[in-house]
């Protein structure tokens, strides 16, 4: 058992860990999920509530996950079991494992679309229009299944060989290029007619659209995008050395994640309004933006087409390559949770665990490939309810079972002057009261509205 621990336990450097955690966080949640949610929830006011959720709930919970992971050096189920007795602690971990399996199942289908579009762009710009249309048909179950399976095989391959090197290296090169491509495309979109209308919607909040369902969506999106509530970052924290500053790392990961989501929205929302000028309907009769799971995949390829020939191919193909890689560093962390659980708690070998769980997830993913309407349903259940609920249980556990003083003793490693900062006064109040109460409030009012 110690063997795999060292194998997955060695983040090569402090930066390596931050990049790996950021690699988990930055993914389809930022570039597919966030713009879709912004469009669905009326623009800038969603962004504001989202930012608040990330900072006052996401960041404190992320620090908690890292601390629990590093202190126990275990998978989520083992970690909670080690720190507390009774039925509740392992339940939190098992909940995370289940959410991981379910989220990965639909995530893979969207990742498959992304991967497919790498070829779609190449086909389109090299004149293979038929083939590019085939790839662009997101409702084609058979095609979806092929790309989904390919994506899963790549994930399993990386998980079975050691993770740290692959993830560290991939993210180190990928993240800056992704940011650069996003920025270049944003600049390009801003030169096109209509983009300023999109920018206005994106940046000027309209508070009349704020309601409980918007807050519910923003909280779920924050958990999903920051990879929280199911133990993915807890597991990454379990490979962390004592000399790393957890608070600083969590802050970097949160900022990177929020920053990239913001850039993605800055691209997609104005691009929707540009599309409107070329005759595409983007709003319903009430003036609400259309937002479906396929939104990003409708808007972006059109943008690349408008760039024409060489640039269209260059940006189109490289954008989808980068997005596929960003998705891959997230699917790895999603699969790592159930895999590390099987290895640690049931003494299954890493290879068997990866292939076993991977196979099960693949089966679900193929079913979803043929029924893409399920994506929305599963995202609501597992991203918006499952993850915040996991976060709620985690905070409750930390406050009442493990105690925040013990957590702070863990956090002090690598953050020697912690006691001279405001951190020990603020963070415990957040994880003990503010975060769990806010999450509970959002979940309960949503449930109440649903059954009323
Ligand atoms: N944060 C990832 C994304 O935004 C998805 C994810 C969720 C990864 C939960 C791990 C755990 O794409």
GROMACS .gro file of N, CA, C and O in nm, residues 11 18-33 96 99-112 114 151-152 154-156 158-159 163 166-168 170-171 174-175 178 221-228 230-233 235-236 253 256-257 260 321-339 361 383 387:
model
  356
   11UNK      N    1   0.404   1.510  -0.525
   11UNK     CA    2   0.401   1.628  -0.610
   11UNK      C    3   0.545   1.675  -0.615
   11UNK      O    4   0.610   1.690  -0.512
   18UNK      N    5  -0.001   2.304  -0.678
   18UNK     CA    6  -0.098   2.408  -0.712
   18UNK      C    7  -0.150   2.385  -0.855
   18UNK      O    8  -0.270   2.394  -0.882
   19UNK      N    9  -0.058   2.350  -0.943
   19UNK     CA   10  -0.099   2.328  -1.082
   19UNK      C   11  -0.189   2.206  -1.095
   19UNK      O   12  -0.285   2.207  -1.171
   20UNK      N   13  -0.157   2.101  -1.020
   20UNK     CA   14  -0.241   1.981  -1.028
   20UNK      C   15  -0.381   2.011  -0.976
   20UNK      O   16  -0.481   1.973  -1.037
   21UNK      N   17  -0.388   2.081  -0.863
   21UNK     CA   18  -0.519   2.114  -0.808
   21UNK      C   19  -0.593   2.210  -0.901
   21UNK      O   20  -0.713   2.197  -0.924
   22UNK      N   21  -0.518   2.304  -0.958
   22UNK     CA   22  -0.582   2.395  -1.053
   22UNK      C   23  -0.625   2.317  -1.178
   22UNK      O   24  -0.728   2.347  -1.238
   23UNK      N   25  -0.546   2.215  -1.214
   23UNK     CA   26  -0.582   2.131  -1.329
   23UNK      C   27  -0.713   2.059  -1.303
   23UNK      O   28  -0.796   2.042  -1.393
   24UNK      N   29  -0.733   2.015  -1.178
   24UNK     CA   30  -0.859   1.952  -1.144
   24UNK      C   31  -0.973   2.053  -1.152
   24UNK      O   32  -1.080   2.027  -1.206
   25UNK      N   33  -0.946   2.172  -1.098
   25UNK     CA   34  -1.052   2.273  -1.092
   25UNK      C   35  -1.087   2.328  -1.230
   25UNK      O   36  -1.203   2.337  -1.268
   26UNK      N   37  -0.984   2.363  -1.306
   26UNK     CA   38  -1.010   2.422  -1.438
   26UNK      C   39  -1.046   2.313  -1.537
   26UNK      O   40  -0.970   2.219  -1.557
   27UNK      N   41  -1.163   2.324  -1.594
   27UNK     CA   42  -1.205   2.221  -1.688
   27UNK      C   43  -1.331   2.264  -1.758
   27UNK      O   44  -1.355   2.385  -1.778
   28UNK      N   45  -1.414   2.167  -1.789
   28UNK     CA   46  -1.539   2.200  -1.859
   28UNK      C   47  -1.628   2.288  -1.772
   28UNK      O   48  -1.709   2.365  -1.823
   29UNK      N   49  -1.614   2.276  -1.640
   29UNK     CA   50  -1.692   2.360  -1.550
   29UNK      C   51  -1.671   2.507  -1.580
   29UNK      O   52  -1.764   2.587  -1.571
   30UNK      N   53  -1.549   2.544  -1.616
   30UNK     CA   54  -1.521   2.684  -1.643
   30UNK      C   55  -1.566   2.726  -1.782
   30UNK      O   56  -1.623   2.834  -1.799
   31UNK      N   57  -1.536   2.643  -1.881
   31UNK     CA   58  -1.551   2.691  -2.019
   31UNK      C   59  -1.683   2.648  -2.080
   31UNK      O   60  -1.737   2.714  -2.167
   32UNK      N   61  -1.739   2.539  -2.029
   32UNK     CA   62  -1.871   2.495  -2.075
   32UNK      C   63  -1.978   2.533  -1.972
   32UNK      O   64  -2.077   2.597  -2.004
   33UNK      N   65  -1.954   2.496  -1.845
   33UNK     CA   66  -2.056   2.517  -1.742
   33UNK      C   67  -2.082   2.663  -1.710
   33UNK      O   68  -2.197   2.708  -1.712
   96UNK      N   69  -1.910   1.123  -0.146
   96UNK     CA   70  -1.817   1.182  -0.243
   96UNK      C   71  -1.783   1.084  -0.355
   96UNK      O   72  -1.783   1.121  -0.473
   99UNK      N   73  -2.082   1.068  -0.585
   99UNK     CA   74  -2.093   1.188  -0.668
   99UNK      C   75  -1.985   1.186  -0.776
   99UNK      O   76  -2.010   1.222  -0.892
  100UNK      N   77  -1.865   1.141  -0.740
  100UNK     CA   78  -1.756   1.136  -0.837
  100UNK      C   79  -1.791   1.047  -0.955
  100UNK      O   80  -1.773   1.085  -1.071
  101UNK      N   81  -1.843   0.929  -0.925
  101UNK     CA   82  -1.878   0.834  -1.031
  101UNK      C   83  -1.986   0.893  -1.122
  101UNK      O   84  -1.976   0.889  -1.245
  102UNK      N   85  -2.087   0.955  -1.062
  102UNK     CA   86  -2.199   1.006  -1.142
  102UNK      C   87  -2.158   1.130  -1.223
  102UNK      O   88  -2.196   1.144  -1.339
  103UNK      N   89  -2.081   1.219  -1.159
  103UNK     CA   90  -2.039   1.340  -1.232
  103UNK      C   91  -1.948   1.301  -1.348
  103UNK      O   92  -1.963   1.348  -1.461
  104UNK      N   93  -1.856   1.208  -1.320
  104UNK     CA   94  -1.766   1.165  -1.426
  104UNK      C   95  -1.844   1.107  -1.545
  104UNK      O   96  -1.808   1.129  -1.661
  105UNK      N   97  -1.953   1.038  -1.515
  105UNK     CA   98  -2.030   0.973  -1.622
  105UNK      C   99  -2.083   1.073  -1.725
  105UNK      O  100  -2.077   1.048  -1.845
  106UNK      N  101  -2.136   1.186  -1.677
  106UNK     CA  102  -2.186   1.281  -1.779
  106UNK      C  103  -2.077   1.375  -1.826
  106UNK      O  104  -2.078   1.421  -1.941
  107UNK      N  105  -1.981   1.400  -1.739
  107UNK     CA  106  -1.868   1.486  -1.775
  107UNK      C  107  -1.796   1.430  -1.898
  107UNK      O  108  -1.755   1.503  -1.988
  108UNK      N  109  -1.784   1.296  -1.900
  108UNK     CA  110  -1.714   1.231  -2.011
  108UNK      C  111  -1.783   1.255  -2.144
  108UNK      O  112  -1.717   1.262  -2.248
  109UNK      N  113  -1.915   1.264  -2.141
  109UNK     CA  114  -1.988   1.284  -2.267
  109UNK      C  115  -1.955   1.423  -2.322
  109UNK      O  116  -1.926   1.440  -2.441
  110UNK      N  117  -1.955   1.523  -2.233
  110UNK     CA  118  -1.921   1.659  -2.276
  110UNK      C  119  -1.774   1.664  -2.319
  110UNK      O  120  -1.738   1.729  -2.417
  111UNK      N  121  -1.689   1.594  -2.243
  111UNK     CA  122  -1.548   1.587  -2.281
  111UNK      C  123  -1.533   1.522  -2.419
  111UNK      O  124  -1.450   1.562  -2.500
  112UNK      N  125  -1.618   1.422  -2.445
  112UNK     CA  126  -1.617   1.356  -2.575
  112UNK      C  127  -1.656   1.453  -2.687
  112UNK      O  128  -1.596   1.452  -2.795
  114UNK      N  129  -1.602   1.771  -2.682
  114UNK     CA  130  -1.486   1.859  -2.697
  114UNK      C  131  -1.379   1.794  -2.783
  114UNK      O  132  -1.326   1.854  -2.877
  151UNK      N  133  -1.211   0.902  -2.464
  151UNK     CA  134  -1.170   0.992  -2.357
  151UNK      C  135  -1.147   0.915  -2.227
  151UNK      O  136  -1.053   0.941  -2.153
  152UNK      N  137  -1.236   0.822  -2.201
  152UNK     CA  138  -1.224   0.744  -2.078
  152UNK      C  139  -1.098   0.658  -2.082
  152UNK      O  140  -1.030   0.643  -1.979
  154UNK      N  141  -0.821   0.729  -2.226
  154UNK     CA  142  -0.708   0.818  -2.195
  154UNK      C  143  -0.699   0.844  -2.045
  154UNK      O  144  -0.590   0.840  -1.986
  155UNK      N  145  -0.815   0.867  -1.983
  155UNK     CA  146  -0.816   0.892  -1.839
  155UNK      C  147  -0.762   0.771  -1.762
  155UNK      O  148  -0.677   0.784  -1.673
  156UNK      N  149  -0.813   0.653  -1.798
  156UNK     CA  150  -0.769   0.531  -1.727
  156UNK      C  151  -0.619   0.511  -1.746
  156UNK      O  152  -0.548   0.477  -1.652
  158UNK      N  153  -0.384   0.726  -1.785
  158UNK     CA  154  -0.304   0.815  -1.700
  158UNK      C  155  -0.314   0.776  -1.553
  158UNK      O  156  -0.214   0.773  -1.481
  159UNK      N  157  -0.436   0.741  -1.510
  159UNK     CA  158  -0.456   0.703  -1.370
  159UNK      C  159  -0.377   0.576  -1.335
  159UNK      O  160  -0.322   0.565  -1.225
  163UNK      N  161   0.024   0.939  -1.143
  163UNK     CA  162  -0.047   1.059  -1.183
  163UNK      C  163   0.041   1.184  -1.185
  163UNK      O  164   0.037   1.263  -1.278
  166UNK      N  165   0.249   1.320  -1.493
  166UNK     CA  166   0.163   1.352  -1.607
  166UNK      C  167   0.083   1.479  -1.584
  166UNK      O  168   0.085   1.570  -1.667
  167UNK      N  169   0.016   1.485  -1.468
  167UNK     CA  170  -0.070   1.600  -1.443
  167UNK      C  171   0.014   1.727  -1.430
  167UNK      O  172  -0.018   1.829  -1.489
  168UNK      N  173   0.122   1.717  -1.354
  168UNK     CA  174   0.203   1.836  -1.333
  168UNK      C  175   0.253   1.892  -1.465
  168UNK      O  176   0.243   2.010  -1.492
  170UNK      N  177   0.153   1.829  -1.775
  170UNK     CA  178   0.048   1.873  -1.868
  170UNK      C  179  -0.005   2.011  -1.831
  170UNK      O  180  -0.014   2.099  -1.916
  171UNK      N  181  -0.036   2.028  -1.701
  171UNK     CA  182  -0.095   2.157  -1.662
  171UNK      C  183   0.004   2.272  -1.675
  171UNK      O  184  -0.035   2.383  -1.709
  174UNK      N  185  -0.004   2.359  -2.037
  174UNK     CA  186  -0.135   2.383  -2.096
  174UNK      C  187  -0.202   2.511  -2.049
  174UNK      O  188  -0.255   2.587  -2.129
  175UNK      N  189  -0.194   2.535  -1.918
  175UNK     CA  190  -0.270   2.646  -1.861
  175UNK      C  191  -0.233   2.781  -1.923
  175UNK      O  192  -0.322   2.856  -1.964
  178UNK      N  193  -0.372   2.801  -2.275
  178UNK     CA  194  -0.518   2.813  -2.274
  178UNK      C  195  -0.558   2.959  -2.248
  178UNK      O  196  -0.643   3.015  -2.317
  221UNK      N  197  -2.256   2.565  -0.905
  221UNK     CA  198  -2.151   2.590  -1.003
  221UNK      C  199  -2.018   2.615  -0.933
  221UNK      O  200  -1.914   2.569  -0.979
  222UNK      N  201  -2.021   2.685  -0.820
  222UNK     CA  202  -1.897   2.712  -0.746
  222UNK      C  203  -1.834   2.581  -0.699
  222UNK      O  204  -1.715   2.558  -0.716
  223UNK      N  205  -1.916   2.493  -0.641
  223UNK     CA  206  -1.863   2.364  -0.595
  223UNK      C  207  -1.809   2.282  -0.711
  223UNK      O  208  -1.701   2.224  -0.704
  224UNK      N  209  -1.885   2.278  -0.819
  224UNK     CA  210  -1.846   2.198  -0.935
  224UNK      C  211  -1.716   2.252  -0.994
  224UNK      O  212  -1.621   2.177  -1.018
  225UNK      N  213  -1.712   2.382  -1.016
  225UNK     CA  214  -1.596   2.439  -1.083
  225UNK      C  215  -1.471   2.431  -0.996
  225UNK      O  216  -1.361   2.411  -1.046
  226UNK      N  217  -1.487   2.445  -0.866
  226UNK     CA  218  -1.369   2.439  -0.778
  226UNK      C  219  -1.336   2.295  -0.737
  226UNK      O  220  -1.248   2.273  -0.654
  227UNK      N  221  -1.405   2.196  -0.792
  227UNK     CA  222  -1.382   2.054  -0.761
  227UNK      C  223  -1.403   2.023  -0.613
  227UNK      O  224  -1.330   1.943  -0.555
  228UNK      N  225  -1.502   2.086  -0.551
  228UNK     CA  226  -1.521   2.068  -0.408
  228UNK      C  227  -1.640   1.980  -0.374
  228UNK      O  228  -1.728   1.958  -0.457
  230UNK      N  229  -1.666   1.659  -0.296
  230UNK     CA  230  -1.666   1.514  -0.318
  230UNK      C  231  -1.530   1.451  -0.286
  230UNK      O  232  -1.509   1.333  -0.311
  231UNK      N  233  -1.439   1.533  -0.233
  231UNK     CA  234  -1.312   1.476  -0.189
  231UNK      C  235  -1.203   1.470  -0.295
  231UNK      O  236  -1.098   1.411  -0.272
  232UNK      N  237  -1.225   1.532  -0.412
  232UNK     CA  238  -1.119   1.530  -0.514
  232UNK      C  239  -0.997   1.608  -0.464
  232UNK      O  240  -0.884   1.559  -0.472
  233UNK      N  241  -1.021   1.726  -0.410
  233UNK     CA  242  -0.908   1.805  -0.363
  233UNK      C  243  -0.857   1.754  -0.228
  233UNK      O  244  -0.740   1.771  -0.196
  235UNK      N  245  -0.828   1.436  -0.175
  235UNK     CA  246  -0.737   1.331  -0.221
  235UNK      C  247  -0.605   1.392  -0.269
  235UNK      O  248  -0.498   1.342  -0.236
  236UNK      N  249  -0.613   1.501  -0.344
  236UNK     CA  250  -0.489   1.567  -0.389
  236UNK      C  251  -0.411   1.620  -0.269
  236UNK      O  252  -0.289   1.616  -0.268
  253UNK      N  253  -0.546   2.851  -0.634
  253UNK     CA  254  -0.632   2.763  -0.713
  253UNK      C  255  -0.766   2.831  -0.738
  253UNK      O  256  -0.818   2.833  -0.851
  256UNK      N  257  -0.722   3.118  -0.991
  256UNK     CA  258  -0.701   3.067  -1.128
  256UNK      C  259  -0.833   3.019  -1.185
  256UNK      O  260  -0.869   3.048  -1.300
  257UNK      N  261  -0.909   2.946  -1.104
  257UNK     CA  262  -1.034   2.888  -1.152
  257UNK      C  263  -1.136   2.997  -1.186
  257UNK      O  264  -1.196   2.996  -1.293
  260UNK      N  265  -1.025   3.199  -1.500
  260UNK     CA  266  -1.044   3.134  -1.631
  260UNK      C  267  -1.192   3.126  -1.666
  260UNK      O  268  -1.232   3.146  -1.781
  321UNK      N  269  -0.824   2.129  -2.857
  321UNK     CA  270  -0.718   2.045  -2.799
  321UNK      C  271  -0.695   2.088  -2.653
  321UNK      O  272  -0.691   2.005  -2.561
  322UNK      N  273  -0.683   2.219  -2.632
  322UNK     CA  274  -0.658   2.269  -2.497
  322UNK      C  275  -0.773   2.238  -2.403
  322UNK      O  276  -0.753   2.196  -2.289
  323UNK      N  277  -0.894   2.255  -2.454
  323UNK     CA  278  -1.010   2.228  -2.369
  323UNK      C  279  -1.017   2.079  -2.336
  323UNK      O  280  -1.052   2.042  -2.224
  324UNK      N  281  -0.980   1.994  -2.431
  324UNK     CA  282  -0.979   1.850  -2.403
  324UNK      C  283  -0.877   1.820  -2.295
  324UNK      O  284  -0.901   1.738  -2.205
  325UNK      N  285  -0.761   1.887  -2.302
  325UNK     CA  286  -0.660   1.862  -2.198
  325UNK      C  287  -0.706   1.913  -2.063
  325UNK      O  288  -0.682   1.850  -1.960
  326UNK      N  289  -0.771   2.028  -2.063
  326UNK     CA  290  -0.823   2.080  -1.936
  326UNK      C  291  -0.926   1.984  -1.879
  326UNK      O  292  -0.930   1.960  -1.757
  327UNK      N  293  -1.008   1.926  -1.967
  327UNK     CA  294  -1.108   1.829  -1.921
  327UNK      C  295  -1.040   1.703  -1.869
  327UNK      O  296  -1.082   1.643  -1.770
  328UNK      N  297  -0.931   1.665  -1.935
  328UNK     CA  298  -0.860   1.543  -1.894
  328UNK      C  299  -0.801   1.557  -1.754
  328UNK      O  300  -0.809   1.464  -1.673
  329UNK      N  301  -0.743   1.672  -1.723
  329UNK     CA  302  -0.687   1.688  -1.588
  329UNK      C  303  -0.798   1.691  -1.483
  329UNK      O  304  -0.772   1.670  -1.365
  330UNK      N  305  -0.922   1.717  -1.527
  330UNK     CA  306  -1.035   1.710  -1.433
  330UNK      C  307  -1.089   1.567  -1.422
  330UNK      O  308  -1.119   1.521  -1.312
  331UNK      N  309  -1.099   1.497  -1.536
  331UNK     CA  310  -1.152   1.360  -1.528
  331UNK      C  311  -1.057   1.271  -1.446
  331UNK      O  312  -1.101   1.183  -1.373
  332UNK      N  313  -0.927   1.301  -1.456
  332UNK     CA  314  -0.830   1.224  -1.377
  332UNK      C  315  -0.861   1.239  -1.228
  332UNK      O  316  -0.864   1.141  -1.154
  333UNK      N  317  -0.887   1.363  -1.186
  333UNK     CA  318  -0.910   1.384  -1.043
  333UNK      C  319  -1.044   1.326  -1.001
  333UNK      O  320  -1.061   1.282  -0.888
  334UNK      N  321  -1.140   1.325  -1.093
  334UNK     CA  322  -1.270   1.264  -1.061
  334UNK      C  323  -1.255   1.113  -1.043
  334UNK      O  324  -1.310   1.054  -0.951
  335UNK      N  325  -1.178   1.051  -1.132
  335UNK     CA  326  -1.161   0.906  -1.124
  335UNK      C  327  -1.070   0.867  -1.007
  335UNK      O  328  -1.086   0.759  -0.948
  336UNK      N  329  -0.979   0.954  -0.972
  336UNK     CA  330  -0.884   0.924  -0.863
  336UNK      C  331  -0.956   0.901  -0.729
  336UNK      O  332  -0.910   0.824  -0.646
  337UNK      N  333  -1.072   0.964  -0.710
  337UNK     CA  334  -1.143   0.949  -0.583
  337UNK      C  335  -1.192   0.806  -0.562
  337UNK      O  336  -1.152   0.740  -0.465
  338UNK      N  337  -1.277   0.752  -0.652
  338UNK     CA  338  -1.318   0.613  -0.630
  338UNK      C  339  -1.202   0.514  -0.639
  338UNK      O  340  -1.200   0.414  -0.566
  339UNK      N  341  -1.103   0.543  -0.724
  339UNK     CA  342  -0.990   0.451  -0.737
  339UNK      C  343  -0.909   0.446  -0.607
  339UNK      O  344  -0.880   0.339  -0.555
  361UNK      N  345  -1.812   0.337  -1.507
  361UNK     CA  346  -1.841   0.474  -1.547
  361UNK      C  347  -1.865   0.480  -1.699
  361UNK      O  348  -1.954   0.548  -1.748
  383UNK      N  349  -2.423   1.802  -0.925
  383UNK     CA  350  -2.344   1.925  -0.906
  383UNK      C  351  -2.411   2.019  -0.808
  383UNK      O  352  -2.347   2.074  -0.720
  387UNK      N  353  -2.285   1.805  -0.450
  387UNK     CA  354  -2.158   1.863  -0.404
  387UNK      C  355  -2.176   1.959  -0.286
  387UNK      O  356  -2.104   1.948  -0.187
   0.00000   0.00000   0.00000
